[in-house]
Coordinates of N, CA and C in Angstrom, one line a residue:
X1 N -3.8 32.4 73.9 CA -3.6 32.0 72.5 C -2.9 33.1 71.7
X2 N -3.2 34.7 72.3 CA -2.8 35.3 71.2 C -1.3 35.5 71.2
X3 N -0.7 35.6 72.3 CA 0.8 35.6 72.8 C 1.5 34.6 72.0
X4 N 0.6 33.4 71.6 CA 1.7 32.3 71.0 C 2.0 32.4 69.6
X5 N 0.4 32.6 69.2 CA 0.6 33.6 67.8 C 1.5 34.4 67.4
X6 N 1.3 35.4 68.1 CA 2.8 36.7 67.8 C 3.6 36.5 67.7
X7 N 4.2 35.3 68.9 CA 5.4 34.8 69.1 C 6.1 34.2 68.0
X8 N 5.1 32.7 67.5 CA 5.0 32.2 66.1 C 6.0 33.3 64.7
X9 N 4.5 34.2 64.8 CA 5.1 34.9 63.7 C 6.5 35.9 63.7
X10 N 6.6 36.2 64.9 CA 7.7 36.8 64.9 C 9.3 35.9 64.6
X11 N 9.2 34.6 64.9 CA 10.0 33.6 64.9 C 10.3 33.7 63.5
X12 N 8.8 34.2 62.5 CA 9.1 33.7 61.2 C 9.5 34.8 60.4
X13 N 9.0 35.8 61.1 CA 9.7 37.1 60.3 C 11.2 36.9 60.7
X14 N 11.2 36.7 61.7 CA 13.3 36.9 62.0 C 14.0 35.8 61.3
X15 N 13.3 34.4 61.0 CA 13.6 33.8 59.5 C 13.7 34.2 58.2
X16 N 12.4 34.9 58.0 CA 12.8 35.7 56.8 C 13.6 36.2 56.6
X17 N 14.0 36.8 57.6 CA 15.2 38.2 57.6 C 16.1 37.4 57.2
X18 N 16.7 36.4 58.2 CA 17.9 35.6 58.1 C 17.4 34.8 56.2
X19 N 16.9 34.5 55.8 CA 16.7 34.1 54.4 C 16.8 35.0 54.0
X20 N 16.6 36.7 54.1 CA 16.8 37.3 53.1 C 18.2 37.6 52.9
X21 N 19.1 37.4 53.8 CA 20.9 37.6 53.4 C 21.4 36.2 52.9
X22 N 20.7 35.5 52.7 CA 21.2 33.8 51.8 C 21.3 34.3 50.8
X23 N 22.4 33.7 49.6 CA 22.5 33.8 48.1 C 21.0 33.0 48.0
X24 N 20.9 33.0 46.2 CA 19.6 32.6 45.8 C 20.1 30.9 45.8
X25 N 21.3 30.7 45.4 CA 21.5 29.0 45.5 C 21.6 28.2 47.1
X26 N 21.7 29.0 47.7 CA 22.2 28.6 48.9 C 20.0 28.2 49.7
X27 N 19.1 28.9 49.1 CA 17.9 29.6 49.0 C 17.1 28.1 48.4
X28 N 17.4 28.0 47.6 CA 17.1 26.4 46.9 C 17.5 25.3 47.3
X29 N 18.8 25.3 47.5 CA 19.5 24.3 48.5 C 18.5 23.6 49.7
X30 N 18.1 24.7 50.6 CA 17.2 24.8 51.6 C 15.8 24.4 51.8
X31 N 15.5 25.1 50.2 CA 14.0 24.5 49.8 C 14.0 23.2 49.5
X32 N 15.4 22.8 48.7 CA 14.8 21.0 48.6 C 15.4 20.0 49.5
X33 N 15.8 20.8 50.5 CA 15.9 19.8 51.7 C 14.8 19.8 52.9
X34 N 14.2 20.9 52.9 CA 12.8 21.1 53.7 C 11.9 20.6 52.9
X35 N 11.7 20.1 51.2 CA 10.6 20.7 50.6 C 9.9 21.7 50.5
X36 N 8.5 21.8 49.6 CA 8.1 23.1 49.1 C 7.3 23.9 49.9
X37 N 6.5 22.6 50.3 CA 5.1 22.4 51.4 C 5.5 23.3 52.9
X38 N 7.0 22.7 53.3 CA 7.6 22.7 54.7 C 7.7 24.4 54.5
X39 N 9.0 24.7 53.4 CA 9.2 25.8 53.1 C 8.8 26.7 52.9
X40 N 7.2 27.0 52.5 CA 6.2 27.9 52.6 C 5.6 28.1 53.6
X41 N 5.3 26.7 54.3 CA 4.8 27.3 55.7 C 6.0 28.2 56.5
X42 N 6.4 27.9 56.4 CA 7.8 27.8 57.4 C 8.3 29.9 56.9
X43 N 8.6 30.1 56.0 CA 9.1 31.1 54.8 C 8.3 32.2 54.7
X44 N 7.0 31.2 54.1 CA 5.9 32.5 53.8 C 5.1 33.4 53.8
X45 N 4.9 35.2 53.2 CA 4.4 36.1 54.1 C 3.0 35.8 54.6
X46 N 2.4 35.6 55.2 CA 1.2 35.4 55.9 C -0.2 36.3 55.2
X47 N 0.6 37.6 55.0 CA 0.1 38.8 53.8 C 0.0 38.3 52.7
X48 N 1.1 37.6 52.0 CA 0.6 37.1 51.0 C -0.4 35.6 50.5
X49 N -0.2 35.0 51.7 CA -0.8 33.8 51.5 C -2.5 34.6 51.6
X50 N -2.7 35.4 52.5 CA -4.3 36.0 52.3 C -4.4 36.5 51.0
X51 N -3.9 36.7 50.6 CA -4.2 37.4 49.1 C -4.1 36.4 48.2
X52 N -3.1 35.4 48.0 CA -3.4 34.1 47.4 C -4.8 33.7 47.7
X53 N -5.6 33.2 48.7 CA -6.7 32.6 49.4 C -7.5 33.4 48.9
X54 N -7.4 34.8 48.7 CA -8.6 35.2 48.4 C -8.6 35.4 46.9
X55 N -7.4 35.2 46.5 CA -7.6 35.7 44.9 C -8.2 34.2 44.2
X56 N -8.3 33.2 44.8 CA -8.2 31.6 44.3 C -10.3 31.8 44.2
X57 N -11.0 33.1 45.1 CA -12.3 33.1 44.7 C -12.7 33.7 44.5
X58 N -13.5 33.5 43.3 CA -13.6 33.9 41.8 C -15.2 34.5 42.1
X59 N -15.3 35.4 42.6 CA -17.0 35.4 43.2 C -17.5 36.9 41.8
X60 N -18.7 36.8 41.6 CA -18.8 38.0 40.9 C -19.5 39.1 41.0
X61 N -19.9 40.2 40.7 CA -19.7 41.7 41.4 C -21.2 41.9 41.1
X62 N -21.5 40.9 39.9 CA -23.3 41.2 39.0 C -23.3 39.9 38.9
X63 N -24.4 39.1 39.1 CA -24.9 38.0 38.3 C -24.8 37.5 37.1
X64 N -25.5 38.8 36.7 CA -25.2 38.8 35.0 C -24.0 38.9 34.1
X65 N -23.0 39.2 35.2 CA -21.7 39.3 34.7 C -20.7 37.7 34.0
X66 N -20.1 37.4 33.3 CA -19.7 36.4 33.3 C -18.8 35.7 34.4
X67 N -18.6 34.2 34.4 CA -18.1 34.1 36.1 C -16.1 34.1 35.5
X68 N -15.4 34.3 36.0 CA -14.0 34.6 36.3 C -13.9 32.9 36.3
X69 N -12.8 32.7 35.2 CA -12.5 31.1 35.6 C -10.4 31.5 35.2
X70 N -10.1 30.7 36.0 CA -8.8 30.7 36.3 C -8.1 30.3 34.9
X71 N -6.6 31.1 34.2 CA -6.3 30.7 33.4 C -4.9 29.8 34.2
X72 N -5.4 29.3 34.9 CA -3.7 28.2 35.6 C -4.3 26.6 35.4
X73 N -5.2 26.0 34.5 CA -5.5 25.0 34.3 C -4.5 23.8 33.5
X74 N -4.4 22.8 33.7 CA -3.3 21.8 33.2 C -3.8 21.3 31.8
X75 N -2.4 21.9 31.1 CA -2.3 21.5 29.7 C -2.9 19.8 29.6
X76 N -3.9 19.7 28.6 CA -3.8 17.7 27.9 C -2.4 17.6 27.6
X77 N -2.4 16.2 28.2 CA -0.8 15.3 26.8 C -0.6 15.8 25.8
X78 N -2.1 15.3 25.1 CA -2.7 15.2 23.1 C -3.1 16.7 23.1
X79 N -2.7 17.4 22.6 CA -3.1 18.5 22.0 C -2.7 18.7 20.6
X80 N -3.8 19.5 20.2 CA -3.3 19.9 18.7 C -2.5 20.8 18.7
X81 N -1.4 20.8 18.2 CA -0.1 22.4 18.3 C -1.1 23.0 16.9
X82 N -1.0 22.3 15.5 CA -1.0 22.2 14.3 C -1.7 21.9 13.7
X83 N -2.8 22.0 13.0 CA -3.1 21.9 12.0 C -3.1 21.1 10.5
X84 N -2.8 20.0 10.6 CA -2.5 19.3 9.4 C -3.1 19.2 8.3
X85 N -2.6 19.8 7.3 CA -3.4 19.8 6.2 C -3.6 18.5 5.3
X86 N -4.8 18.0 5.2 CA -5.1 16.4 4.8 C -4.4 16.7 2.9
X87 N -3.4 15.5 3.1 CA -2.9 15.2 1.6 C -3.5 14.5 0.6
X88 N -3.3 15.0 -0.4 CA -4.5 14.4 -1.9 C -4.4 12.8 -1.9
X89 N -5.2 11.8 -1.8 CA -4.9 10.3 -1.9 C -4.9 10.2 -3.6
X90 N -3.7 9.5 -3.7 CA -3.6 8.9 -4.9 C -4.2 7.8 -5.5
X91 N -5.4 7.6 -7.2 CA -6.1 6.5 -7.2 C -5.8 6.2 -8.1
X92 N -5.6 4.5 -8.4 CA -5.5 4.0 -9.3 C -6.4 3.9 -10.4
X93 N -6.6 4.4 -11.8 CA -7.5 4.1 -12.1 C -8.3 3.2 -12.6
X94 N -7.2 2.1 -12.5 CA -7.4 0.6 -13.4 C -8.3 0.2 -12.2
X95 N -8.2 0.3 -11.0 CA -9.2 -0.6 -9.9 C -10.1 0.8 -9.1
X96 N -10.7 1.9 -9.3 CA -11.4 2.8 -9.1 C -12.8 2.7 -9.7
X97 N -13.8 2.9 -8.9 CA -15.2 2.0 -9.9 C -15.6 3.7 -10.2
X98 N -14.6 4.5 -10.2 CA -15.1 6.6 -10.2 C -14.4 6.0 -11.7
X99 N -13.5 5.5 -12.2 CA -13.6 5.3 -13.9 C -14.1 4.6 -14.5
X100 N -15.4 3.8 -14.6 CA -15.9 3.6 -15.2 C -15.6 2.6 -15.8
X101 N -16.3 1.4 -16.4 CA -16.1 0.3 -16.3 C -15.1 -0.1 -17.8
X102 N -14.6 -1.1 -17.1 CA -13.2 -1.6 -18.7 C -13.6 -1.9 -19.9
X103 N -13.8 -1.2 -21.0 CA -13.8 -1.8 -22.1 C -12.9 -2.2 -22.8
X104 N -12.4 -3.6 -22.9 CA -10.9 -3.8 -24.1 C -10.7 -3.5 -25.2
X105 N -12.2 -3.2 -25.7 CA -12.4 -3.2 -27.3 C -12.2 -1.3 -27.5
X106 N -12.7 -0.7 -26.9 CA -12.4 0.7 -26.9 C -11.4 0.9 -26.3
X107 N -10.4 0.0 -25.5 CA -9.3 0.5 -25.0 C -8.2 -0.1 -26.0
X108 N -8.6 -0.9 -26.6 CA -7.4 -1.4 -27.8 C -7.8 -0.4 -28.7
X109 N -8.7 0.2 -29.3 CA -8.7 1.3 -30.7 C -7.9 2.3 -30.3
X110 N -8.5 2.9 -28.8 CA -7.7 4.1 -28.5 C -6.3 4.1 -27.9
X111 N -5.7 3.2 -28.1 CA -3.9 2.8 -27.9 C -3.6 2.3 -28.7
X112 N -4.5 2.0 -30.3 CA -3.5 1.2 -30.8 C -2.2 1.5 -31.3
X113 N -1.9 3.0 -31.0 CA -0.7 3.2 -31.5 C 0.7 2.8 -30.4
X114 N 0.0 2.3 -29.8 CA 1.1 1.4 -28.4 C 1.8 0.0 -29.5
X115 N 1.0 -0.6 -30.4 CA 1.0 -1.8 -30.8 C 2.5 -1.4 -31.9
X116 N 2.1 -0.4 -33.1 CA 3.0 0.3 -33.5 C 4.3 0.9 -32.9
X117 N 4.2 1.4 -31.7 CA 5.4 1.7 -30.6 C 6.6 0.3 -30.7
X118 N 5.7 -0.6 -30.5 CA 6.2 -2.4 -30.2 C 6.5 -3.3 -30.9
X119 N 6.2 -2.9 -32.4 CA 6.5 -3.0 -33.4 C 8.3 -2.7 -34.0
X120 N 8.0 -1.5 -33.6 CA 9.3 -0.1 -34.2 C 10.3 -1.2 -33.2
X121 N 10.4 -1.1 -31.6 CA 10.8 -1.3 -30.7 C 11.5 -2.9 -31.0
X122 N 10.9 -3.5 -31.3 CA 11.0 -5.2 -31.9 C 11.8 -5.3 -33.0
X123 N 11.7 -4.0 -34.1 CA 12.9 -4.3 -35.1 C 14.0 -4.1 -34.8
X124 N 14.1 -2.9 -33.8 CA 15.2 -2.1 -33.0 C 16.3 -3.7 -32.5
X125 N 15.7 -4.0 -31.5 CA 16.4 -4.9 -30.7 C 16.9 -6.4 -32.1
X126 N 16.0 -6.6 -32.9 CA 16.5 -7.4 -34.0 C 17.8 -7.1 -34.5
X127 N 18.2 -5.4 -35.4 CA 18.9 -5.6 -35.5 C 20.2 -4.8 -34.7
X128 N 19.6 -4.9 -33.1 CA 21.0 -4.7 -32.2 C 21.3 -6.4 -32.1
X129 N 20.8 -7.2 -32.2 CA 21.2 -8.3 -31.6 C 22.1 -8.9 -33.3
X130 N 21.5 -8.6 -34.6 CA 22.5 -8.6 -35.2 C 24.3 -7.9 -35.3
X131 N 23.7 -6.8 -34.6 CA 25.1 -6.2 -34.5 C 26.0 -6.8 -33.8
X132 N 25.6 -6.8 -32.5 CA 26.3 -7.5 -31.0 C 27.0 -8.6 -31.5
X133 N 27.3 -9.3 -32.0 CA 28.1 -10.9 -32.3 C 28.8 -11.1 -30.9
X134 N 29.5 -10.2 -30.4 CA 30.8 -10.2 -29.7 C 30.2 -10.7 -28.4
X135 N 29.5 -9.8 -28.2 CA 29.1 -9.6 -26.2 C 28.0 -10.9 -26.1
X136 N 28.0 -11.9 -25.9 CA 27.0 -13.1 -25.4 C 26.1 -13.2 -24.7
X137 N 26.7 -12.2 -23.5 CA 25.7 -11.7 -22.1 C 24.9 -10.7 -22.9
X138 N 25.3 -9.8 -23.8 CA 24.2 -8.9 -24.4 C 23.0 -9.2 -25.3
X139 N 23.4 -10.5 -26.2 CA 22.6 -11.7 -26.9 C 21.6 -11.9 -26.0
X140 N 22.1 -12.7 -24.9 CA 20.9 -13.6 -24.2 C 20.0 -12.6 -23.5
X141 N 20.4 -11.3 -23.3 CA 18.9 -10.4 -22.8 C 18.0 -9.7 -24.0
X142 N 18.8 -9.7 -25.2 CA 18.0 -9.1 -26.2 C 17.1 -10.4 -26.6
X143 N 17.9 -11.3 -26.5 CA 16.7 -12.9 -26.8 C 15.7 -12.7 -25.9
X144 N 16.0 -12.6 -24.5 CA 15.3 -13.2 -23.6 C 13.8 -11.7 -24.0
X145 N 14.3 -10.8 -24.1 CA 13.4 -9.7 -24.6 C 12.3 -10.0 -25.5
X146 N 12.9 -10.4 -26.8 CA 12.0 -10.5 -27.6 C 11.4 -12.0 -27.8
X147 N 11.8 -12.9 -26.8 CA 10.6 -13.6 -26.8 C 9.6 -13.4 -26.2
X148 N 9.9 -12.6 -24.9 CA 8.6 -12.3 -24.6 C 7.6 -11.3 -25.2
X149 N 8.1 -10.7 -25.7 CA 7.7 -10.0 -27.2 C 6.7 -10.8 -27.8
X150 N 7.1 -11.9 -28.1 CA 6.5 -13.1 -29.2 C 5.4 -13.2 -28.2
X151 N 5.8 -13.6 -27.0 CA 5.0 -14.6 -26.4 C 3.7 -13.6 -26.1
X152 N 4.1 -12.3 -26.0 CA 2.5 -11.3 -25.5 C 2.3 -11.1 -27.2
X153 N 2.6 -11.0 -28.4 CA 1.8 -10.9 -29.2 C 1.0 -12.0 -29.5
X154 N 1.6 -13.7 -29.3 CA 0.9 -14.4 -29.4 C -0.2 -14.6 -28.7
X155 N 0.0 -14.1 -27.5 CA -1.6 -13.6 -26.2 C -2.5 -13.3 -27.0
X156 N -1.9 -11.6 -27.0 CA -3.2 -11.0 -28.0 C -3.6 -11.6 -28.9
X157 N -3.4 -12.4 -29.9 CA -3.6 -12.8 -31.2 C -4.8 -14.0 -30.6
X158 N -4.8 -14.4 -29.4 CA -5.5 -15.8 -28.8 C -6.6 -14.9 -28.7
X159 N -6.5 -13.7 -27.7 CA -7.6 -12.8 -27.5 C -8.4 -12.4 -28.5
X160 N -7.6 -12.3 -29.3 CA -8.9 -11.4 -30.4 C -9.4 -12.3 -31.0
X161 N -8.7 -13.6 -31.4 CA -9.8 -14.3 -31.8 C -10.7 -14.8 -31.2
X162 N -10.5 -15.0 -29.9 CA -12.0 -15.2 -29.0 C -13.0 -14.1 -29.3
X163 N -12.1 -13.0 -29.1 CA -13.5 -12.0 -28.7 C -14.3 -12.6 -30.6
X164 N -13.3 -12.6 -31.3 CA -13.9 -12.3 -32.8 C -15.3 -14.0 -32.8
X165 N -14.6 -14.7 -31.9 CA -15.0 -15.7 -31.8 C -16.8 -15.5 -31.6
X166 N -16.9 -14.8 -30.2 CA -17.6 -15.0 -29.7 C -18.6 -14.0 -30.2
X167 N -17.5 -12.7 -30.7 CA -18.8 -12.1 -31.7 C -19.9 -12.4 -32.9
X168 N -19.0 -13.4 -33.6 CA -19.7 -14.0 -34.9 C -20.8 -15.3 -34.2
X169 N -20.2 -15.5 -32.6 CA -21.5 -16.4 -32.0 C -22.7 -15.4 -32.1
X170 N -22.8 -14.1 -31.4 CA -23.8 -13.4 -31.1 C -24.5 -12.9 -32.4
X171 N -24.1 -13.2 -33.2 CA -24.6 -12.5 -34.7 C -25.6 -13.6 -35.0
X172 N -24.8 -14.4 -35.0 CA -25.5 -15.9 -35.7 C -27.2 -16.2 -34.6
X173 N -26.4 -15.9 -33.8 CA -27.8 -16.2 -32.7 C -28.8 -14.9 -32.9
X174 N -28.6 -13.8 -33.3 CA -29.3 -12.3 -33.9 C -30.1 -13.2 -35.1
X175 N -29.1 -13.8 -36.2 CA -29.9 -13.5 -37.4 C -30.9 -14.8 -37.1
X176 N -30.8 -15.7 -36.3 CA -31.6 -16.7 -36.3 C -32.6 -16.6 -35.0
X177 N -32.5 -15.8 -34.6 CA -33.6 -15.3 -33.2 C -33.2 -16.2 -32.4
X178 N -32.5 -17.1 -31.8 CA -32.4 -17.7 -30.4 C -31.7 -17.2 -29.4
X179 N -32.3 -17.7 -28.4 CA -31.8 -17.1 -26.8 C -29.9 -16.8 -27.1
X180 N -29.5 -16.0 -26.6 CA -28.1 -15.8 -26.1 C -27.8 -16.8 -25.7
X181 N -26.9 -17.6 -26.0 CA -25.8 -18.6 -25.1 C -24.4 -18.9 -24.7
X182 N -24.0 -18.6 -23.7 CA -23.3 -18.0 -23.0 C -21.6 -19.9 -23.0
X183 N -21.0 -19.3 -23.7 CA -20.1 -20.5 -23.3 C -19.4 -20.4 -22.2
X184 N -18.8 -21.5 -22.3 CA -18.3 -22.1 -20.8 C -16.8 -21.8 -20.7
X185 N -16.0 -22.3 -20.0 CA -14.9 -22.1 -20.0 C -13.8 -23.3 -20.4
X186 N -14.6 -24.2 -20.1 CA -13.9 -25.7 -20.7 C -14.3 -25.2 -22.1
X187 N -15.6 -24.9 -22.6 CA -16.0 -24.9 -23.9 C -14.8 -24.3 -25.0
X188 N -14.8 -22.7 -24.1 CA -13.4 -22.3 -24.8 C -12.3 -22.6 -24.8
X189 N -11.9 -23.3 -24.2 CA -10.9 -24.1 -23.8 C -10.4 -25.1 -25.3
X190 N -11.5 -25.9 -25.8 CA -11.8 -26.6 -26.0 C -11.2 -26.2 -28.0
X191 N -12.2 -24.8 -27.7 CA -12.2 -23.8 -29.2 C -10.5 -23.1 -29.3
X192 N -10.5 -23.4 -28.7 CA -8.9 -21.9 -28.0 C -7.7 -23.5 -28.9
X193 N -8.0 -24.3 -28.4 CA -7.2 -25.7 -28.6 C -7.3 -25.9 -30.0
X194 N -8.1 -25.9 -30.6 CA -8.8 -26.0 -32.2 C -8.3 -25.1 -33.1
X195 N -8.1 -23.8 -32.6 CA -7.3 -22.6 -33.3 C -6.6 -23.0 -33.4
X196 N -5.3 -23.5 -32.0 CA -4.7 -23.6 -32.5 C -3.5 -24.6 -33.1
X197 N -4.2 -25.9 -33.3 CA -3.9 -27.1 -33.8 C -3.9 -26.2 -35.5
X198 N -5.2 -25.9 -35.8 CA -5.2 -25.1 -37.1 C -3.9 -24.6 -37.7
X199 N -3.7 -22.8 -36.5 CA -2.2 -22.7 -36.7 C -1.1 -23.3 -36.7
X200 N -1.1 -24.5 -36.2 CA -0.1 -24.9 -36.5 C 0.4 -25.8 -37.6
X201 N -0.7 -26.3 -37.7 CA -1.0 -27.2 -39.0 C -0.7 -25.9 -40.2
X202 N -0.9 -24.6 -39.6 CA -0.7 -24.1 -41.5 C 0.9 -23.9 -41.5
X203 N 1.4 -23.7 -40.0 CA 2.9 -23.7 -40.4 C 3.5 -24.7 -40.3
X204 N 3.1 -25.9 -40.1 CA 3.9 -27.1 -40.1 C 5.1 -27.5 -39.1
X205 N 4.0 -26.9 -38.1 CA 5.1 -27.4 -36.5 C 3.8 -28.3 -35.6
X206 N 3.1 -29.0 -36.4 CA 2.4 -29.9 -35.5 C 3.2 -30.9 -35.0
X207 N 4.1 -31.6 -35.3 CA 5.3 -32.8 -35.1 C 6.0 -32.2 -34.0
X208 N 6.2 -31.2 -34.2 CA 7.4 -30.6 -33.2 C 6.4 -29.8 -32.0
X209 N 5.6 -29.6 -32.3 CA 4.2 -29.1 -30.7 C 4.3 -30.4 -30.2
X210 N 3.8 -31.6 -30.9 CA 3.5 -33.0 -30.0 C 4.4 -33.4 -29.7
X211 N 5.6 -33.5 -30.1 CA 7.1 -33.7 -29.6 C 7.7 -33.1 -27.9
X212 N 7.2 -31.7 -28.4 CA 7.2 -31.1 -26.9 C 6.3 -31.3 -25.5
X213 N 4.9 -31.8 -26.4 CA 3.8 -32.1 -25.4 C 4.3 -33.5 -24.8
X214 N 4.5 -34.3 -25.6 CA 5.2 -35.6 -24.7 C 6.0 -35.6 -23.8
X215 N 7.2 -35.0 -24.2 CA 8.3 -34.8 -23.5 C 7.9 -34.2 -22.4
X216 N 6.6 -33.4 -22.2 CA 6.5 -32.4 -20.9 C 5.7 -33.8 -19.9
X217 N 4.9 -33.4 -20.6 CA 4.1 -35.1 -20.0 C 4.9 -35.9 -19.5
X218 N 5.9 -36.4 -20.0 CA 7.0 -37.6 -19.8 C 7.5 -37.4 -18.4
X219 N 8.1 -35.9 -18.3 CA 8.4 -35.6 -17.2 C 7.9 -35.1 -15.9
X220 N 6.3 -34.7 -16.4 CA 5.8 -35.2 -15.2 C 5.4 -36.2 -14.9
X221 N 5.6 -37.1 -15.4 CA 5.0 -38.7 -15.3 C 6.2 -39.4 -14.2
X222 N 7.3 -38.9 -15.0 CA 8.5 -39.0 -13.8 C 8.9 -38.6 -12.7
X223 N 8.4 -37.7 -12.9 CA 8.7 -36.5 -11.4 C 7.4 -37.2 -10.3
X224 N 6.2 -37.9 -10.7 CA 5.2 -38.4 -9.9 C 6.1 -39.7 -9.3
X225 N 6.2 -40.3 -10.0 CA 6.9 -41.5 -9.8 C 7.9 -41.9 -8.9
X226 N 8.7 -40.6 -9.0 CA 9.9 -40.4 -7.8 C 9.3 -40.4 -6.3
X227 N 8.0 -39.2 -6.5 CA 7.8 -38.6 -5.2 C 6.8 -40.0 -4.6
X228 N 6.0 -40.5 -5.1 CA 5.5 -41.6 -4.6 C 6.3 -42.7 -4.2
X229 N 7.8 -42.7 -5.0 CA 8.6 -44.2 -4.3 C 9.2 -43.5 -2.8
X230 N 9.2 -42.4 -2.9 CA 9.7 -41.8 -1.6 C 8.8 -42.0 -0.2
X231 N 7.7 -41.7 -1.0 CA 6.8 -41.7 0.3 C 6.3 -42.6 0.3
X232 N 6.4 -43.9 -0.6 CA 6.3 -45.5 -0.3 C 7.5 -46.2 0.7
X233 N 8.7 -45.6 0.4 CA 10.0 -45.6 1.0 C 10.0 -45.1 2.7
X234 N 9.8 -44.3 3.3 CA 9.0 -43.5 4.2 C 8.3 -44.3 5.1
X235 N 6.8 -44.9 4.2 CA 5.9 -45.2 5.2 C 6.2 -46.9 5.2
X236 N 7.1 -47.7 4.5 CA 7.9 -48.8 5.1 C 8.5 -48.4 6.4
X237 N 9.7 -47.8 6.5 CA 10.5 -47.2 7.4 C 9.5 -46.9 8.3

């Protein structure tokens, strides 16, 4: 056995030799047609592979010493490189219950100078749209502006007299000692309607409100009428 041994290695040292006058590409070439596996057996000092084998055990010198663990371990995929520093979330504070609950009534005193702003702003566009005569397209967005103007001051104006509404309820129920009573929503409905027939009645556009209410009516009356001869038309067919 030991004759074949020597023989072996001598076969592979006189390989070596002859690898060691190869260029380094000619060196690679070789390796990836043998492989890595083939190529180290085949290649490798025998001297060094014992010293590989032995350095792979990690044995220790004291007990009490700490044990030797290998720094050749395989990186995770997911690693943290970095550090991300978490960004401030942004809160709304109209829907955050960290502000505290809506009051309209202290949030109308403390803006009312918004109302004044809208005011100023409202005469503004009045008299640009007197100036403008010329530009038509510039007319119809200064209209289209300040009716909606109208239309949110007429809002508010509905609002407050509810609330005013509903305050002079809770008074009246104070000075006369009875339970709180809580209206409904048809109720105000009902009250909200009564306003404003009133207002209109003091400016003298009740004819021309019912004029419009028909007409709307009319046309839904018509628009039903169509879609039902259709789908009577239909389920003949």
């Amino acid at each position: 056995m030991e004759p074949s041994t020597s023989n072996a290695d001598q076969e592979k040292s006189s390989l070596r030799q002859e690898l060691s006058k190869l260029s380094f590409e000619q060196v690679l070439k070789l390796k990836e047609k043998m492989g890595v596996k083939a190529f180290n057996d085949v290649f490798a000092d025998p001297s060094t592979q014992a010293a590989t084998s032995t350095s792979k055990e990690f044995k220790r010198a004291n007990k009490n010493r700490p044990r030797e663990v290998s720094s050749k371990h395989r990186i995770g995929v997911y690693r943290e490189v970095f550090t991300v520093k978490q960004q401030a979330t942004s809160r709304d504070p109209r829907f955050d219950a960290l502000s505290g609950e809506f009051r309209e009534e202290a949030f109308k005193k403390q803006y009312a100078f918004i109302d004044e702003l809208r005011n100023e702003e409202k005469k503004a566009l009045e008299k640009q749209l007197k100036e403008s005569k010329d530009d038509a397209e510039q007319r119809e967005k200064i209209k289209y502006i300040l009716t909606r103007m109208e239309q949110q001051e007429l809002a508010d104006k509905q609002k407050e007299a509810r609330r005013d509404r509903v305050r002079q309820l809770r008074e009246t129920q104070k000075e006369t000692s009875k339970k709180p009573v809580y209206l409904r929503r048809a109720d105000q409905k009902l009250l909200d309607l009564a306003d404003k027939y009133r207002e209109l009645k003091r400016q003298g556009k009740v004819e021309q409100f019912l004029a419009k209410r028909r007409k709307r009516l009319a046309g839904r009356e018509k628009k039903t009428m169509v879609v039902q001869k259709r789908r009577e038309g239909r389920e003949k067919e």
